[in-house]
PDB file of C-alpha atoms in Angstrom:
ATOM      1  CA  UNK A   1      42.124-100.367 -46.701  1.00  0.00           C
ATOM      2  CA  UNK A   2      39.384-101.825 -44.563  1.00  0.00           C
ATOM      3  CA  UNK A   3      37.706-104.949 -45.819  1.00  0.00           C
ATOM      4  CA  UNK A   4      34.098-105.953 -45.285  1.00  0.00           C
ATOM      5  CA  UNK A   5      33.216-105.508 -41.626  1.00  0.00           C
ATOM      6  CA  UNK A   6      30.400-107.311 -39.839  1.00  0.00           C
ATOM      7  CA  UNK A   7      28.889-106.955 -36.396  1.00  0.00           C
ATOM      8  CA  UNK A   8      28.396-108.524 -34.000  1.00  0.00           C
ATOM      9  CA  UNK A   9      30.974-111.285 -34.430  1.00  0.00           C
ATOM     10  CA  UNK A  10      29.178-113.675 -32.090  1.00  0.00           C
ATOM     11  CA  UNK A  11      25.744-113.684 -30.523  1.00  0.00           C
ATOM     12  CA  UNK A  12      23.438-116.048 -28.699  1.00  0.00           C
ATOM     13  CA  UNK A  13      19.662-115.859 -28.942  1.00  0.00           C
ATOM     14  CA  UNK A  14      16.749-118.009 -27.846  1.00  0.00           C
ATOM     15  CA  UNK A  15      14.030-119.455 -30.035  1.00  0.00           C
ATOM     16  CA  UNK A  16      11.391-116.929 -31.068  1.00  0.00           C
ATOM     17  CA  UNK A  17      13.649-113.906 -30.664  1.00  0.00           C
ATOM     18  CA  UNK A  18      14.675-111.446 -33.347  1.00  0.00           C
ATOM     19  CA  UNK A  19      18.205-110.679 -34.534  1.00  0.00           C
ATOM     20  CA  UNK A  20      19.776-107.881 -36.587  1.00  0.00           C
ATOM     21  CA  UNK A  21      23.163-108.342 -38.235  1.00  0.00           C
ATOM     22  CA  UNK A  22      25.103-105.480 -39.746  1.00  0.00           C
ATOM     23  CA  UNK A  23      27.560-105.174 -42.607  1.00  0.00           C
ATOM     24  CA  UNK A  24      29.758-102.404 -43.950  1.00  0.00           C
ATOM     25  CA  UNK A  25      31.079-103.044 -47.468  1.00  0.00           C
ATOM     26  CA  UNK A  26      34.476-102.136 -48.811  1.00  0.00           C
ATOM     27  CA  UNK A  27      34.664 -98.443 -49.563  1.00  0.00           C
ATOM     28  CA  UNK A  28      33.370 -97.813 -53.062  1.00  0.00           C
ATOM     29  CA  UNK A  29      31.459-101.093 -53.285  1.00  0.00           C
ATOM     30  CA  UNK A  30      27.767-100.638 -53.966  1.00  0.00           C
ATOM     31  CA  UNK A  31      26.563-104.237 -53.892  1.00  0.00           C
ATOM     32  CA  UNK A  32      26.072-106.332 -50.756  1.00  0.00           C
ATOM     33  CA  UNK A  33      25.119-109.997 -50.586  1.00  0.00           C
ATOM     34  CA  UNK A  34      24.203-112.121 -47.572  1.00  0.00           C
ATOM     35  CA  UNK A  35      24.965-115.813 -47.176  1.00  0.00           C
ATOM     36  CA  UNK A  36      24.178-118.389 -44.488  1.00  0.00           C
ATOM     37  CA  UNK A  37      26.857-120.991 -43.755  1.00  0.00           C
ATOM     38  CA  UNK A  38      25.790-123.914 -41.603  1.00  0.00           C
ATOM     39  CA  UNK A  39      28.657-125.797 -39.967  1.00  0.00           C
ATOM     40  CA  UNK A  40      30.304-128.156 -42.431  1.00  0.00           C
ATOM     41  CA  UNK A  41      28.445-126.772 -45.455  1.00  0.00           C
ATOM     42  CA  UNK A  42      29.085-124.226 -48.169  1.00  0.00           C
ATOM     43  CA  UNK A  43      27.590-120.731 -47.976  1.00  0.00           C
ATOM     44  CA  UNK A  44      23.975-120.471 -49.130  1.00  0.00           C
ATOM     45  CA  UNK A  45      22.728-117.314 -50.839  1.00  0.00           C
ATOM     46  CA  UNK A  46      20.089-115.308 -48.950  1.00  0.00           C
ATOM     47  CA  UNK A  47      19.889-111.811 -50.517  1.00  0.00           C
ATOM     48  CA  UNK A  48      21.689-109.398 -52.780  1.00  0.00           C
ATOM     49  CA  UNK A  49      21.229-105.609 -52.688  1.00  0.00           C
ATOM     50  CA  UNK A  50      22.503-103.019 -55.085  1.00  0.00           C
ATOM     51  CA  UNK A  51      21.825 -99.309 -54.834  1.00  0.00           C
ATOM     52  CA  UNK A  52      19.364 -99.985 -51.996  1.00  0.00           C
ATOM     53  CA  UNK A  53      17.231-102.297 -54.124  1.00  0.00           C
ATOM     54  CA  UNK A  54      16.869-106.057 -53.732  1.00  0.00           C
ATOM     55  CA  UNK A  55      18.401-107.685 -56.793  1.00  0.00           C
ATOM     56  CA  UNK A  56      18.238-111.325 -55.782  1.00  0.00           C
ATOM     57  CA  UNK A  57      16.692-113.587 -53.154  1.00  0.00           C
ATOM     58  CA  UNK A  58      17.527-117.161 -52.247  1.00  0.00           C
ATOM     59  CA  UNK A  59      15.232-119.878 -50.965  1.00  0.00           C
ATOM     60  CA  UNK A  60      14.699-118.574 -47.449  1.00  0.00           C
ATOM     61  CA  UNK A  61      11.429-117.954 -45.571  1.00  0.00           C
ATOM     62  CA  UNK A  62       9.900-114.527 -45.097  1.00  0.00           C
ATOM     63  CA  UNK A  63      11.318-114.445 -41.570  1.00  0.00           C
ATOM     64  CA  UNK A  64      14.508-113.283 -43.289  1.00  0.00           C
ATOM     65  CA  UNK A  65      14.645-109.707 -44.522  1.00  0.00           C
ATOM     66  CA  UNK A  66      17.340-107.197 -45.350  1.00  0.00           C
ATOM     67  CA  UNK A  67      17.879-103.647 -46.422  1.00  0.00           C
ATOM     68  CA  UNK A  68      20.645-101.435 -47.724  1.00  0.00           C
ATOM     69  CA  UNK A  69      21.252 -97.869 -46.615  1.00  0.00           C
ATOM     70  CA  UNK A  70      22.353 -94.816 -48.619  1.00  0.00           C
ATOM     71  CA  UNK A  71      25.962 -95.363 -47.484  1.00  0.00           C
ATOM     72  CA  UNK A  72      25.696 -98.930 -48.913  1.00  0.00           C
ATOM     73  CA  UNK A  73      25.879-100.616 -45.521  1.00  0.00           C
ATOM     74  CA  UNK A  74      23.313-103.329 -44.949  1.00  0.00           C
ATOM     75  CA  UNK A  75      21.299-105.103 -42.275  1.00  0.00           C
ATOM     76  CA  UNK A  76      20.003-108.650 -42.217  1.00  0.00           C
ATOM     77  CA  UNK A  77      17.027-109.277 -39.973  1.00  0.00           C
ATOM     78  CA  UNK A  78      15.714-112.648 -38.868  1.00  0.00           C
ATOM     79  CA  UNK A  79      12.437-112.918 -36.950  1.00  0.00           C
ATOM     80  CA  UNK A  80      11.030-115.770 -34.888  1.00  0.00           C
ATOM     81  CA  UNK A  81      14.375-117.535 -34.620  1.00  0.00           C
ATOM     82  CA  UNK A  82      14.503-121.316 -34.919  1.00  0.00           C
ATOM     83  CA  UNK A  83      17.222-123.683 -33.759  1.00  0.00           C
ATOM     84  CA  UNK A  84      18.033-124.312 -37.414  1.00  0.00           C
ATOM     85  CA  UNK A  85      18.949-120.657 -37.902  1.00  0.00           C
ATOM     86  CA  UNK A  86      22.161-121.283 -35.979  1.00  0.00           C
ATOM     87  CA  UNK A  87      24.916-120.563 -38.499  1.00  0.00           C
ATOM     88  CA  UNK A  88      27.650-118.226 -39.640  1.00  0.00           C
ATOM     89  CA  UNK A  89      26.109-115.326 -41.533  1.00  0.00           C
ATOM     90  CA  UNK A  90      28.428-113.911 -44.138  1.00  0.00           C
ATOM     91  CA  UNK A  91      28.234-110.572 -45.859  1.00  0.00           C
ATOM     92  CA  UNK A  92      29.993-110.019 -49.170  1.00  0.00           C
ATOM     93  CA  UNK A  93      30.473-106.864 -51.185  1.00  0.00           C
ATOM     94  CA  UNK A  94      31.328-106.261 -54.807  1.00  0.00           C
ATOM     95  CA  UNK A  95      32.006-103.117 -56.793  1.00  0.00           C
ATOM     96  CA  UNK A  96      28.805-103.082 -58.814  1.00  0.00           C
ATOM     97  CA  UNK A  97      28.250-101.164 -62.018  1.00  0.00           C
ATOM     98  CA  UNK A  98      31.384-100.526 -64.015  1.00  0.00           C
ATOM     99  CA  UNK A  99      33.106-103.610 -62.710  1.00  0.00           C
ATOM    100  CA  UNK A 100      29.875-105.575 -62.481  1.00  0.00           C
ATOM    101  CA  UNK A 101      31.154-108.349 -64.652  1.00  0.00           C
ATOM    102  CA  UNK A 102      34.152-109.171 -62.474  1.00  0.00           C
ATOM    103  CA  UNK A 103      31.988-111.362 -60.306  1.00  0.00           C
ATOM    104  CA  UNK A 104      34.400-111.438 -57.375  1.00  0.00           C
ATOM    105  CA  UNK A 105      32.781-111.280 -53.976  1.00  0.00           C
ATOM    106  CA  UNK A 106      34.738-109.973 -50.989  1.00  0.00           C
ATOM    107  CA  UNK A 107      33.541-111.670 -47.824  1.00  0.00           C
ATOM    108  CA  UNK A 108      33.615-110.464 -44.250  1.00  0.00           C
ATOM    109  CA  UNK A 109      34.500-112.786 -41.381  1.00  0.00           C
ATOM    110  CA  UNK A 110      30.863-113.311 -40.521  1.00  0.00           C
ATOM    111  CA  UNK A 111      28.518-113.161 -37.558  1.00  0.00           C
ATOM    112  CA  UNK A 112      28.146-116.450 -35.722  1.00  0.00           C
ATOM    113  CA  UNK A 113      24.599-116.867 -34.463  1.00  0.00           C
ATOM    114  CA  UNK A 114      23.689-119.530 -31.937  1.00  0.00           C
ATOM    115  CA  UNK A 115      20.000-120.124 -31.236  1.00  0.00           C
ATOM    116  CA  UNK A 116      19.205-121.982 -28.019  1.00  0.00           C
TER     117      UNK A 116
ATOM    118  CA  UNK B   1      17.796-124.677 -59.790  1.00  0.00           C
ATOM    119  CA  UNK B   2      21.548-125.047 -59.920  1.00  0.00           C
ATOM    120  CA  UNK B   3      23.211-127.753 -57.815  1.00  0.00           C
ATOM    121  CA  UNK B   4      26.959-128.064 -57.278  1.00  0.00           C
ATOM    122  CA  UNK B   5      28.553-131.317 -56.111  1.00  0.00           C
ATOM    123  CA  UNK B   6      32.111-131.259 -54.752  1.00  0.00           C
ATOM    124  CA  UNK B   7      34.547-134.132 -54.128  1.00  0.00           C
ATOM    125  CA  UNK B   8      36.360-135.193 -52.053  1.00  0.00           C
ATOM    126  CA  UNK B   9      35.090-133.808 -48.766  1.00  0.00           C
ATOM    127  CA  UNK B  10      38.532-134.252 -47.182  1.00  0.00           C
ATOM    128  CA  UNK B  11      41.958-134.486 -48.787  1.00  0.00           C
ATOM    129  CA  UNK B  12      45.303-135.064 -47.117  1.00  0.00           C
ATOM    130  CA  UNK B  13      48.577-134.674 -49.020  1.00  0.00           C
ATOM    131  CA  UNK B  14      52.270-134.442 -48.248  1.00  0.00           C
ATOM    132  CA  UNK B  15      53.976-131.100 -48.662  1.00  0.00           C
ATOM    133  CA  UNK B  16      55.156-130.753 -52.256  1.00  0.00           C
ATOM    134  CA  UNK B  17      52.519-133.088 -53.702  1.00  0.00           C
ATOM    135  CA  UNK B  18      49.668-131.970 -55.920  1.00  0.00           C
ATOM    136  CA  UNK B  19      46.026-131.712 -54.856  1.00  0.00           C
ATOM    137  CA  UNK B  20      42.981-131.957 -57.107  1.00  0.00           C
ATOM    138  CA  UNK B  21      39.409-131.056 -56.155  1.00  0.00           C
ATOM    139  CA  UNK B  22      36.534-131.751 -58.524  1.00  0.00           C
ATOM    140  CA  UNK B  23      33.089-130.211 -58.896  1.00  0.00           C
ATOM    141  CA  UNK B  24      30.088-130.883 -61.098  1.00  0.00           C
ATOM    142  CA  UNK B  25      27.179-128.561 -61.792  1.00  0.00           C
ATOM    143  CA  UNK B  26      23.697-129.220 -63.055  1.00  0.00           C
ATOM    144  CA  UNK B  27      22.597-126.038 -64.870  1.00  0.00           C
ATOM    145  CA  UNK B  28      24.070-125.800 -68.367  1.00  0.00           C
ATOM    146  CA  UNK B  29      23.353-122.042 -68.282  1.00  0.00           C
ATOM    147  CA  UNK B  30      26.017-121.536 -65.587  1.00  0.00           C
ATOM    148  CA  UNK B  31      28.847-119.443 -66.984  1.00  0.00           C
ATOM    149  CA  UNK B  32      31.025-118.383 -64.046  1.00  0.00           C
ATOM    150  CA  UNK B  33      32.962-120.759 -61.766  1.00  0.00           C
ATOM    151  CA  UNK B  34      34.989-119.331 -58.877  1.00  0.00           C
ATOM    152  CA  UNK B  35      36.996-121.142 -56.219  1.00  0.00           C
ATOM    153  CA  UNK B  36      37.164-119.812 -52.678  1.00  0.00           C
ATOM    154  CA  UNK B  37      39.533-120.658 -49.825  1.00  0.00           C
ATOM    155  CA  UNK B  38      38.261-120.395 -46.261  1.00  0.00           C
ATOM    156  CA  UNK B  39      40.671-120.458 -43.354  1.00  0.00           C
ATOM    157  CA  UNK B  40      39.499-121.112 -39.820  1.00  0.00           C
ATOM    158  CA  UNK B  41      37.563-118.177 -38.408  1.00  0.00           C
ATOM    159  CA  UNK B  42      37.653-116.207 -41.635  1.00  0.00           C
ATOM    160  CA  UNK B  43      35.363-115.531 -44.535  1.00  0.00           C
ATOM    161  CA  UNK B  44      35.913-117.188 -47.931  1.00  0.00           C
ATOM    162  CA  UNK B  45      38.510-115.594 -50.185  1.00  0.00           C
ATOM    163  CA  UNK B  46      38.566-115.879 -53.980  1.00  0.00           C
ATOM    164  CA  UNK B  47      41.661-117.697 -55.222  1.00  0.00           C
ATOM    165  CA  UNK B  48      40.850-118.211 -58.902  1.00  0.00           C
ATOM    166  CA  UNK B  49      37.852-118.138 -61.234  1.00  0.00           C
ATOM    167  CA  UNK B  50      37.015-119.189 -64.763  1.00  0.00           C
ATOM    168  CA  UNK B  51      34.317-118.263 -67.229  1.00  0.00           C
ATOM    169  CA  UNK B  52      32.553-120.565 -69.645  1.00  0.00           C
ATOM    170  CA  UNK B  53      34.408-119.229 -72.689  1.00  0.00           C
ATOM    171  CA  UNK B  54      37.738-120.488 -71.299  1.00  0.00           C
ATOM    172  CA  UNK B  55      38.863-124.080 -70.784  1.00  0.00           C
ATOM    173  CA  UNK B  56      41.785-123.536 -68.432  1.00  0.00           C
ATOM    174  CA  UNK B  57      43.294-120.788 -66.315  1.00  0.00           C
ATOM    175  CA  UNK B  58      46.519-120.718 -64.293  1.00  0.00           C
ATOM    176  CA  UNK B  59      47.837-118.493 -61.544  1.00  0.00           C
ATOM    177  CA  UNK B  60      51.237-119.608 -60.242  1.00  0.00           C
ATOM    178  CA  UNK B  61      50.667-122.910 -58.371  1.00  0.00           C
ATOM    179  CA  UNK B  62      46.908-122.889 -58.902  1.00  0.00           C
ATOM    180  CA  UNK B  63      44.996-123.892 -62.017  1.00  0.00           C
ATOM    181  CA  UNK B  64      41.352-124.470 -62.855  1.00  0.00           C
ATOM    182  CA  UNK B  65      39.986-126.501 -65.763  1.00  0.00           C
ATOM    183  CA  UNK B  66      36.450-126.461 -67.125  1.00  0.00           C
ATOM    184  CA  UNK B  67      34.668-129.084 -69.215  1.00  0.00           C
ATOM    185  CA  UNK B  68      31.367-127.562 -70.298  1.00  0.00           C
ATOM    186  CA  UNK B  69      30.203-130.691 -72.101  1.00  0.00           C
ATOM    187  CA  UNK B  70      30.577-132.817 -68.996  1.00  0.00           C
ATOM    188  CA  UNK B  71      29.576-129.926 -66.706  1.00  0.00           C
ATOM    189  CA  UNK B  72      32.514-130.294 -64.398  1.00  0.00           C
ATOM    190  CA  UNK B  73      35.434-128.165 -63.303  1.00  0.00           C
ATOM    191  CA  UNK B  74      38.499-128.879 -61.214  1.00  0.00           C
ATOM    192  CA  UNK B  75      41.010-127.067 -59.024  1.00  0.00           C
ATOM    193  CA  UNK B  76      44.647-128.136 -59.221  1.00  0.00           C
ATOM    194  CA  UNK B  77      47.209-127.042 -56.642  1.00  0.00           C
ATOM    195  CA  UNK B  78      50.823-127.996 -57.340  1.00  0.00           C
ATOM    196  CA  UNK B  79      53.760-128.024 -54.934  1.00  0.00           C
ATOM    197  CA  UNK B  80      51.439-127.819 -51.951  1.00  0.00           C
ATOM    198  CA  UNK B  81      52.609-126.002 -48.823  1.00  0.00           C
ATOM    199  CA  UNK B  82      51.329-126.189 -45.215  1.00  0.00           C
ATOM    200  CA  UNK B  83      49.735-122.753 -45.643  1.00  0.00           C
ATOM    201  CA  UNK B  84      47.498-124.243 -48.357  1.00  0.00           C
ATOM    202  CA  UNK B  85      45.668-126.122 -45.582  1.00  0.00           C
ATOM    203  CA  UNK B  86      42.103-124.770 -45.505  1.00  0.00           C
ATOM    204  CA  UNK B  87      38.587-125.521 -46.722  1.00  0.00           C
ATOM    205  CA  UNK B  88      38.122-124.965 -50.450  1.00  0.00           C
ATOM    206  CA  UNK B  89      34.748-124.261 -52.034  1.00  0.00           C
ATOM    207  CA  UNK B  90      33.772-124.355 -55.669  1.00  0.00           C
ATOM    208  CA  UNK B  91      30.816-122.320 -56.839  1.00  0.00           C
ATOM    209  CA  UNK B  92      28.760-121.682 -59.949  1.00  0.00           C
ATOM    210  CA  UNK B  93      26.671-118.817 -61.222  1.00  0.00           C
ATOM    211  CA  UNK B  94      24.493-118.493 -64.305  1.00  0.00           C
ATOM    212  CA  UNK B  95      24.866-114.772 -64.847  1.00  0.00           C
ATOM    213  CA  UNK B  96      28.580-114.162 -64.727  1.00  0.00           C
ATOM    214  CA  UNK B  97      28.572-113.746 -60.990  1.00  0.00           C
ATOM    215  CA  UNK B  98      27.257-110.230 -61.342  1.00  0.00           C
ATOM    216  CA  UNK B  99      24.222-110.821 -59.181  1.00  0.00           C
ATOM    217  CA  UNK B 100      26.226-111.993 -56.200  1.00  0.00           C
ATOM    218  CA  UNK B 101      24.218-115.202 -55.933  1.00  0.00           C
ATOM    219  CA  UNK B 102      26.759-117.957 -56.151  1.00  0.00           C
ATOM    220  CA  UNK B 103      25.793-121.601 -55.608  1.00  0.00           C
ATOM    221  CA  UNK B 104      28.507-123.237 -53.502  1.00  0.00           C
ATOM    222  CA  UNK B 105      29.603-126.830 -53.145  1.00  0.00           C
ATOM    223  CA  UNK B 106      29.897-128.358 -49.677  1.00  0.00           C
ATOM    224  CA  UNK B 107      33.624-127.821 -49.455  1.00  0.00           C
ATOM    225  CA  UNK B 108      36.851-129.826 -49.334  1.00  0.00           C
ATOM    226  CA  UNK B 109      39.038-129.746 -46.251  1.00  0.00           C
ATOM    227  CA  UNK B 110      42.633-129.876 -47.493  1.00  0.00           C
ATOM    228  CA  UNK B 111      45.390-130.819 -45.070  1.00  0.00           C
ATOM    229  CA  UNK B 112      49.005-130.476 -46.178  1.00  0.00           C
ATOM    230  CA  UNK B 113      51.395-132.405 -43.957  1.00  0.00           C
ATOM    231  CA  UNK B 114      54.949-131.097 -43.593  1.00  0.00           C
TER     232      UNK B 114
END
């Protein structure tokens, strides 16, 4: 079975540009979370979506936004890119209702964003 | 908000030795504590987790202990093998992990020398 897939795997942008990152969860998973992982640090929570609704938001500026589609895939958008946005962006899915209490997140391999 | 401290940042052991990684958390409401392993170029993968109603959990060579009073939890790997080499992250969540918003430590880079 396919795991969590993310695209693109690598991308380079310049300051002030916009970026869209995409995530397809494991089949049957209804919850998607986004994390930012700066080099040498642990992942930091950005958003969680379940059934197309935002269920949680981390301490990130409004330049960061996300959405979830009817097929449970998700996009993360970042506007007005800063050098400090350079990081690995991880998407994680979980089953959602019914197995909500399991807590396990299944991570993709991430999208590495470099802002010049 | 919750803060998770993880030590050590790097750990080098000989194959067959044990490895211990320790984490402390600040929010006494936290009730779910997973450990993730991240290999180079890959996303984190859950290796074991523990909930606040349990003091210890084992899975083959891996064990996790939780001390709620002291607000710390530890990962124990016995009989280490070269394939255990990776970065390990502890994490904490206050709502059972169901919201997908884990607070991660900064990671421990484990090197197992043959």
